[in-house]
Coordinates of C-alpha atoms in Angstrom, one line a residue:
X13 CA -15.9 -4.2 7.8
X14 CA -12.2 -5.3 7.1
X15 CA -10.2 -8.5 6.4
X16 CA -8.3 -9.0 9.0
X17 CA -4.5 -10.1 7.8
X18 CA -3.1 -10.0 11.7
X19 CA -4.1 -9.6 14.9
X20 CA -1.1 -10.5 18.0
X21 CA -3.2 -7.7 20.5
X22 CA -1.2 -5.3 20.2
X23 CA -0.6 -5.5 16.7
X24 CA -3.5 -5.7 14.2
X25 CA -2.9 -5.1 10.2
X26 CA -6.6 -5.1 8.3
X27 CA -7.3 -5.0 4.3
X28 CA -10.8 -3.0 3.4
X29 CA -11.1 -4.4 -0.2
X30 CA -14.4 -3.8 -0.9
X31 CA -14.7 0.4 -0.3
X32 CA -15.2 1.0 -4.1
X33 CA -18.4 1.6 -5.5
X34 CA -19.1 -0.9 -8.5
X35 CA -17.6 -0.1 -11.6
X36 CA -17.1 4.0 -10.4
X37 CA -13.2 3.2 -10.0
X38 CA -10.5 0.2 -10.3
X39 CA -11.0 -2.5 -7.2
X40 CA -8.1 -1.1 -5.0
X41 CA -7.1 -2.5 -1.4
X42 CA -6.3 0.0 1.9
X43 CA -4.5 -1.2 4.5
X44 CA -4.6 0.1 8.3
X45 CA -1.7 -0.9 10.7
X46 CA -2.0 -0.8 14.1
X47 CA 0.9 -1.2 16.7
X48 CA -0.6 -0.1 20.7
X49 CA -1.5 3.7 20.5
X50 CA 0.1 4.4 17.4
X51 CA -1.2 3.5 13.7
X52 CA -0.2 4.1 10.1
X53 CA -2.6 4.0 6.7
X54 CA -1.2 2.6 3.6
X55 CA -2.4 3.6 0.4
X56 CA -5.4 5.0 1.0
X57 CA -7.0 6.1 -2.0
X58 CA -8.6 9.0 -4.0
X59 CA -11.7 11.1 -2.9
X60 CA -13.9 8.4 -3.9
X61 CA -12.8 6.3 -0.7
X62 CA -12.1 9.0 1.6
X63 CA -15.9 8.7 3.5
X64 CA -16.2 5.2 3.3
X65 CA -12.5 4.3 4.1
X66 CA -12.9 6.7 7.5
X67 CA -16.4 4.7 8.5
X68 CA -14.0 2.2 7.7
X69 CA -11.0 3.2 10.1
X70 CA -13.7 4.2 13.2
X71 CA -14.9 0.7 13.8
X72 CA -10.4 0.4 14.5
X73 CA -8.9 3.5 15.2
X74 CA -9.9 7.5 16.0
X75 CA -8.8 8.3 12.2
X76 CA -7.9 11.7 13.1
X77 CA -4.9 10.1 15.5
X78 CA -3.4 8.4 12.5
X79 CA 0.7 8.8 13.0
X80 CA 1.3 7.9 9.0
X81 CA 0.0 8.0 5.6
X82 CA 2.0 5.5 3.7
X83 CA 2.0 5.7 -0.1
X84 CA 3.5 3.4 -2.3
X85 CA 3.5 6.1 -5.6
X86 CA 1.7 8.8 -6.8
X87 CA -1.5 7.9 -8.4
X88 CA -4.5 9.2 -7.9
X89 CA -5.9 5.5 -6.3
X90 CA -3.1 5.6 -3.9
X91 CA -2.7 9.7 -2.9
X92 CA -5.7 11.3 -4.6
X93 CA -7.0 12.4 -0.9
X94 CA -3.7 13.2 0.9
X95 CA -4.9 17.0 1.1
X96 CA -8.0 15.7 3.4
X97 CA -5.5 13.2 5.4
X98 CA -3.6 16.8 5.9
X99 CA -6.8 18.1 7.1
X100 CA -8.4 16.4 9.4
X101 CA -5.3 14.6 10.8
X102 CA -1.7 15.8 12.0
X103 CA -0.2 12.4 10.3
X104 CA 2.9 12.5 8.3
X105 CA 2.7 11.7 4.5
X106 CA 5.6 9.2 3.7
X107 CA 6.0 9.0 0.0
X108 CA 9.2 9.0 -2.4
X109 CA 11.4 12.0 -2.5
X110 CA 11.2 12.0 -6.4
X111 CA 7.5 13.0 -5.5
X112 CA 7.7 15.3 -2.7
X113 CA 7.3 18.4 -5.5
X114 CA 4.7 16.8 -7.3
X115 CA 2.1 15.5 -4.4
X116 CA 1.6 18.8 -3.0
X117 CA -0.2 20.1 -6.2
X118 CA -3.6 17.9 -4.5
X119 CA -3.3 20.4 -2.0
X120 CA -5.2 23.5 -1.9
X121 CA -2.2 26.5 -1.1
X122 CA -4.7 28.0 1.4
X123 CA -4.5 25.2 3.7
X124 CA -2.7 25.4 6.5
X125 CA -0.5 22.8 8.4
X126 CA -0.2 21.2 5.0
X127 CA 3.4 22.5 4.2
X128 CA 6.9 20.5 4.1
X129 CA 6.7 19.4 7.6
X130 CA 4.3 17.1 6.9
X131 CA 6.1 15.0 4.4
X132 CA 8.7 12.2 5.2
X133 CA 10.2 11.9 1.8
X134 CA 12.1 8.9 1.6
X135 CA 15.3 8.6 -0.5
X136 CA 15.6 5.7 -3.4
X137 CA 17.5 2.9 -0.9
X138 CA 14.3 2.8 1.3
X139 CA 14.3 3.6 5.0
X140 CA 12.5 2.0 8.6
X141 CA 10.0 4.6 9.6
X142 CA 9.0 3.9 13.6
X143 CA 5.4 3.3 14.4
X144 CA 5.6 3.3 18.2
X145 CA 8.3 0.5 19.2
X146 CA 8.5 -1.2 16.2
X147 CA 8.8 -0.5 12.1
X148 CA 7.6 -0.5 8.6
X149 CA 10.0 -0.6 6.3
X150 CA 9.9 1.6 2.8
X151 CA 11.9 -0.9 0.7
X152 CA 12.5 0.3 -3.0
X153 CA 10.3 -1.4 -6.1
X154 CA 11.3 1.7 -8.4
X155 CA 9.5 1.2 -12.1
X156 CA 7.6 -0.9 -11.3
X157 CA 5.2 1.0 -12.2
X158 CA 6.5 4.0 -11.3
X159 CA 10.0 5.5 -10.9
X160 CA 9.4 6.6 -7.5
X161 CA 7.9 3.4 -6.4
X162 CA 7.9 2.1 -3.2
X163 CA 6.9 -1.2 -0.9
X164 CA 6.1 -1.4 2.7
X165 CA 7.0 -4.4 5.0
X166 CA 5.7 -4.3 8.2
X167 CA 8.3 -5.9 10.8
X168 CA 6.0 -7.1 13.2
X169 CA 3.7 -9.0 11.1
X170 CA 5.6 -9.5 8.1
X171 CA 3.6 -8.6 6.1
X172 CA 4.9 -7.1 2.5
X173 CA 2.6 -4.4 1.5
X174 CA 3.6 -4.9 -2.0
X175 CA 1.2 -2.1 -4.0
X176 CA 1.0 -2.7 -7.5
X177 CA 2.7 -5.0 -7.4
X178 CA 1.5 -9.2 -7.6
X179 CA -1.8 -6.9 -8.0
X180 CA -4.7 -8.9 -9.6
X181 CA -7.2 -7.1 -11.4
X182 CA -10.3 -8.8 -10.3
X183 CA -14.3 -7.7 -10.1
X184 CA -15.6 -5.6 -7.6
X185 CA -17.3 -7.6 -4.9
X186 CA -14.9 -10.4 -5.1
X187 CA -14.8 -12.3 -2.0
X188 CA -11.5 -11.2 -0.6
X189 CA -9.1 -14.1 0.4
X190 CA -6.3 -15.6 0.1
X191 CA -4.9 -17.0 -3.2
X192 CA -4.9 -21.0 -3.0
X193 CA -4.2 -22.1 -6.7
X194 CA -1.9 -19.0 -8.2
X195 CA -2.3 -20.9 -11.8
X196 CA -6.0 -20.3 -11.8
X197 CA -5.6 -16.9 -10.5
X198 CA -2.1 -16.4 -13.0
X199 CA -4.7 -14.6 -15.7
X200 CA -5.8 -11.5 -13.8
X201 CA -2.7 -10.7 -13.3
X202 CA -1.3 -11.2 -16.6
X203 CA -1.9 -8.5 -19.1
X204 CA -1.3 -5.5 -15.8
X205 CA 2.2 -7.1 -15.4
X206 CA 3.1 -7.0 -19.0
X207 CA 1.6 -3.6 -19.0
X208 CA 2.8 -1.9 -16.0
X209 CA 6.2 -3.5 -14.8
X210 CA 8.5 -2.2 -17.8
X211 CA 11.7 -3.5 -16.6
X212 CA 12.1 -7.6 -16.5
X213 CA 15.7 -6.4 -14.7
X214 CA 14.0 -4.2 -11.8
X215 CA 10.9 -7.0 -11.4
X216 CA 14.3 -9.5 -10.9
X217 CA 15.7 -7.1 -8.2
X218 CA 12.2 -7.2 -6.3
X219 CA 11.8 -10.4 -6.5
X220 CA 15.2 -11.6 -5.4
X221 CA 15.1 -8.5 -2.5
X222 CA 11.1 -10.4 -1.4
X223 CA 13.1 -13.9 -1.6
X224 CA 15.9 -12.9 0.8
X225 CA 13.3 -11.0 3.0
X226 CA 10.6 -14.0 2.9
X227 CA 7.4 -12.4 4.2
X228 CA 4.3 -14.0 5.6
X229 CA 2.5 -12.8 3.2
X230 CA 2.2 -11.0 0.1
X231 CA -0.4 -8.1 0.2
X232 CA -1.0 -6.1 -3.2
X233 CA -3.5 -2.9 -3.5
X234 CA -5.3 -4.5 -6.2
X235 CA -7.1 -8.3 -5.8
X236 CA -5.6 -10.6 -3.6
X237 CA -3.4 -11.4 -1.1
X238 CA -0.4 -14.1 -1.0
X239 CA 1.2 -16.8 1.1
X240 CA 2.6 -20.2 1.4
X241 CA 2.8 -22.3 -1.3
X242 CA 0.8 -19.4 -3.8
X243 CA 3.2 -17.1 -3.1
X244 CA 6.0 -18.7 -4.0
X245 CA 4.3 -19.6 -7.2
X246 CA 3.6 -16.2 -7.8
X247 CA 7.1 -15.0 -7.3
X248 CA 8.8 -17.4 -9.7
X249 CA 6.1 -16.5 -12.3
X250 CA 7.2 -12.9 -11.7
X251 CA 11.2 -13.8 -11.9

């Protein structure tokens, strides 16, 4: 079970698409990093994909040796479990510092080990957060859709984790792949952009930061993933 985006040996990045049940939630993406001995989880979901997203993780990693929980904002399909990731693993919760009051309230107050510590809270620029040797980088996509929004780029693979962002609302049990012709795949994406991303300035500003930057790929937590000649498409239709 996985998709797997890179694999150098020591540096595997897989995407389980396929975790939720039918129509019980929104088709969302996870992501596992994995650099040597050390590994980081992006996005990882509510309680619906907490079981299934550690079967998941075993066939990769020991989960409860995960170094980082990356989460891109607040919603409940990106941090709805963080008080079980606090549980059952000593991992650090990297999440905007505009949230680091609010995501705490998932957490029941009589758990211990689950206090400030175990937040990095990252200020609006962005930062590079070590994973072992190397980085991911926590690059700023605020309002789009939320005002503590973040992205993750992976310096090894290059890989943009992108969350909702160039997401694609498509069916669950979609074949996951990579996009070939963006103008057939343009309409599942249409009506959550116009939705969602408020600001045509602040999609500008991501879009020209992703340009400068140009990743390998594109990687959204909803439908699927970018490169080449589709993800350039994709990023002028977003501009």
């Amino acid at each position: 079970m996985g998709f797997v985006l890179h694999d150098s040996g020591d540096h595997r990045c897989v995407a389980f698409n396929d975790l939720v049940r039918g129509d019980d939630g929104v088709q969302a993406n996870q992501f596992l990093v994995v650099h040597g001995d050390h590994s980081a989880l992006i996005d990882p979901g509510g309680s619906l994909l907490y079981i299934p997203l550690q079967l998941a993780l075993g066939r990769h990693v020991r989960p409860h040796q995960l170094d980082l929980i990356l989460c891109s904002h607040q919603d409940p399909d990106i941090i709805g479990s963080v008080d079980k990731w606090l549980l059952y693993t000593q991992a650090s919760v990297v999440c905007s510092k505009l949230w680091g009051r609010f995501v705490p309230h998932l957490v029941p107050y009589y758990m211990e080990n689950a206090g400030s510590e175990r937040y990095l809270l990252v200020e609006d620029e962005g930062a590079r957060i070590a994973l072992g040797d190397t980085h991911i980088v926590a690059l700023p996509a605020h309002f789009l859709h939320s005002v503590g929004n973040l992205s993750f780029y992976d310096e090894t693979s290059g890989i943009l984790f992108s969350g909702d962002i160039c997401s694609g609302l498509v069916s669950s049990g979609t074949p996951y792949g990579f996009v070939e012709d963006f103008d057939s795949y343009r309409p599942c994406m249409e009506g959550f952009h116009k939705r969602y991303m408020a600001s045509n300035r602040a999609v500008r500003l991501w879009v020209d930061m992703v340009r400068e930057l140009d990743p390998a790929m594109i990687v959204p937590q909803h439908g699927m993933p970018f490169r080449g000649q589709a993800q350039q498409a994709m990023l002028d239709w977003l501009y």
